[in-house]
C-alpha positions as CSV (number, residue, x, y, z in Angstrom):
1,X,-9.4,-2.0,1.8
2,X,-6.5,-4.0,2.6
3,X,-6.5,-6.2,-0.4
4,X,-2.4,-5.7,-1.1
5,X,-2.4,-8.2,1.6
6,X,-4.2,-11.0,-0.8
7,X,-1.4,-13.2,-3.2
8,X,-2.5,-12.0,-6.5
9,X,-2.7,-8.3,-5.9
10,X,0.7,-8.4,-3.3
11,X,2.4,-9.9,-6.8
12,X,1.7,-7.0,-8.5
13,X,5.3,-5.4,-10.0
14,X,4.0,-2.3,-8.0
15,X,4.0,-4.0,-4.9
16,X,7.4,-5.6,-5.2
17,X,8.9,-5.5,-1.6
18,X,5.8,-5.5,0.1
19,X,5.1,-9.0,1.0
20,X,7.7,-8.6,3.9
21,X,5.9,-5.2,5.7
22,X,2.9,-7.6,5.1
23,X,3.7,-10.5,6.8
24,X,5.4,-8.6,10.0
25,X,2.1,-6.8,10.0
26,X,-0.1,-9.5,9.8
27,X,0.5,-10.7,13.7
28,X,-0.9,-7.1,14.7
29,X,-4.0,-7.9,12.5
30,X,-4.5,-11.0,13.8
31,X,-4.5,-9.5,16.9
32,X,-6.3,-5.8,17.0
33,X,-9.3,-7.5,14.8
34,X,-11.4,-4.4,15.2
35,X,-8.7,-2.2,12.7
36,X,-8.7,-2.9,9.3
37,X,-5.8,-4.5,7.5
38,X,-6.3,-1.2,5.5
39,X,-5.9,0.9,8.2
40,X,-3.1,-0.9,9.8
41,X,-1.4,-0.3,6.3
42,X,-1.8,2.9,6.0
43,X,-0.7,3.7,9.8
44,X,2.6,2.0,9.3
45,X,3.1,3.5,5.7
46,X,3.0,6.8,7.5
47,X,5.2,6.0,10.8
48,X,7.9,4.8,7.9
49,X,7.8,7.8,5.8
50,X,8.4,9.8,9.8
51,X,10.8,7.3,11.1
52,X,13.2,8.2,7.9
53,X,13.3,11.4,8.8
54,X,10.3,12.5,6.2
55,X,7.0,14.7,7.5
56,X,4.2,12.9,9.4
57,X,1.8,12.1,6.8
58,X,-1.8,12.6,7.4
59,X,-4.0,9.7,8.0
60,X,-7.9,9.0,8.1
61,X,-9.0,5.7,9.6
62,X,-12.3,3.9,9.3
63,X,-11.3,2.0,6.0
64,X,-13.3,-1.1,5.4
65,X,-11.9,-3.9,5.0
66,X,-11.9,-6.4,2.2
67,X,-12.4,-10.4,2.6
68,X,-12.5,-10.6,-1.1
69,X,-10.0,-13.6,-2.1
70,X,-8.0,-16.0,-0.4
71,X,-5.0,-15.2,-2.7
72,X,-6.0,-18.3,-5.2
73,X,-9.2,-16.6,-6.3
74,X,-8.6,-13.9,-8.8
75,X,-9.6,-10.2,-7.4
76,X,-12.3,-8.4,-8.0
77,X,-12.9,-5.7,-10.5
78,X,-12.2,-3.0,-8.5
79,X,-9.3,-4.0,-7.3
80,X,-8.1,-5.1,-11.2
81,X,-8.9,-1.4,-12.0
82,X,-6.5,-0.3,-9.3
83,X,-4.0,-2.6,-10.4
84,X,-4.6,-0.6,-14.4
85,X,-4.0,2.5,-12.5
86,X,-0.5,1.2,-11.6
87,X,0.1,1.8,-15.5
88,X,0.9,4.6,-17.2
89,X,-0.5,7.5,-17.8
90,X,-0.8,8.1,-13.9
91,X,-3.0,10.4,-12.5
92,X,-0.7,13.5,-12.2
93,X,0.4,12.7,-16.3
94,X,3.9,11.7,-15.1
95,X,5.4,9.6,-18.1
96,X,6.9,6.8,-16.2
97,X,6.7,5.4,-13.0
98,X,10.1,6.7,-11.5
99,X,8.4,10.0,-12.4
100,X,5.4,9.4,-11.0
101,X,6.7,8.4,-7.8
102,X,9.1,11.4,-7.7
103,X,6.4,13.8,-7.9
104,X,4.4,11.7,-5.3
105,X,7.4,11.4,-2.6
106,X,8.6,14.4,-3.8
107,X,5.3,16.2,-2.5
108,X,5.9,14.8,0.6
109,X,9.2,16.2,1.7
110,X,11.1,13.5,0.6
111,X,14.0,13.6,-1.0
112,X,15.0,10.5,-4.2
113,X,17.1,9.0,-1.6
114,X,14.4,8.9,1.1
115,X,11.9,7.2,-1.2
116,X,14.0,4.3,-2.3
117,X,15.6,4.0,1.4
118,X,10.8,3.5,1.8
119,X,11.1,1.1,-0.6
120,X,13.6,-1.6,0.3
């Protein structure tokens, strides 16, 4: 829904690094106002994870976007939930995060190095 773009949930210890990819996307919102900041998102997450040399990663557009907060508001439930899901246990009962994220990336083609090298 595009909410990572919002201060509170782009804070989030999950979403350390993202508030750069954010802001150089943000022109590109402001502009093409009929694709979602959630779409946009996920469009660019994909053309990184090609561009280092990883698999194209299927996408699905037509994700709704979210006016919820103006980053001084707190978020809304849902998007509190997600930020519980960022906590351990994950969904695929990886003990950590590193794990978790090794299994994810890992599923993808991508190698440790490739992940990190996402990430920075």
């Amino acid at each position: 829904n595009g909410s990572v773009r919002f201060g509170e949930e782009l804070d989030y210890p999950c979403n350390k690094g993202l508030s750069l990819a954010v802001s150089l996307l943000q022109p590109l919102a402001d502009t093409f106002t009929l694709v979602s900041s959630a779409d946009l998102f996920q469009i660019a997450g994909a053309l990184a994870v090609h561009e280092c040399g990883g698999p194209w990663v299927p996408i699905r557009v037509g994700r709704l976007q979210t006016e919820d907060t103006d980053g001084e508001e707190s978020v809304s439930e849902a998007a509190s939930e997600r930020r519980e899901c960022a906590k351990a246990p994950f969904p695929d009962a990886a003990p950590s995060a590193a794990a978790h994220l090794k299994a994810v990336f890992g599923g993808l083609g991508l190698s440790p190095s490739d992940s990190v090298a996402l990430m920075v």
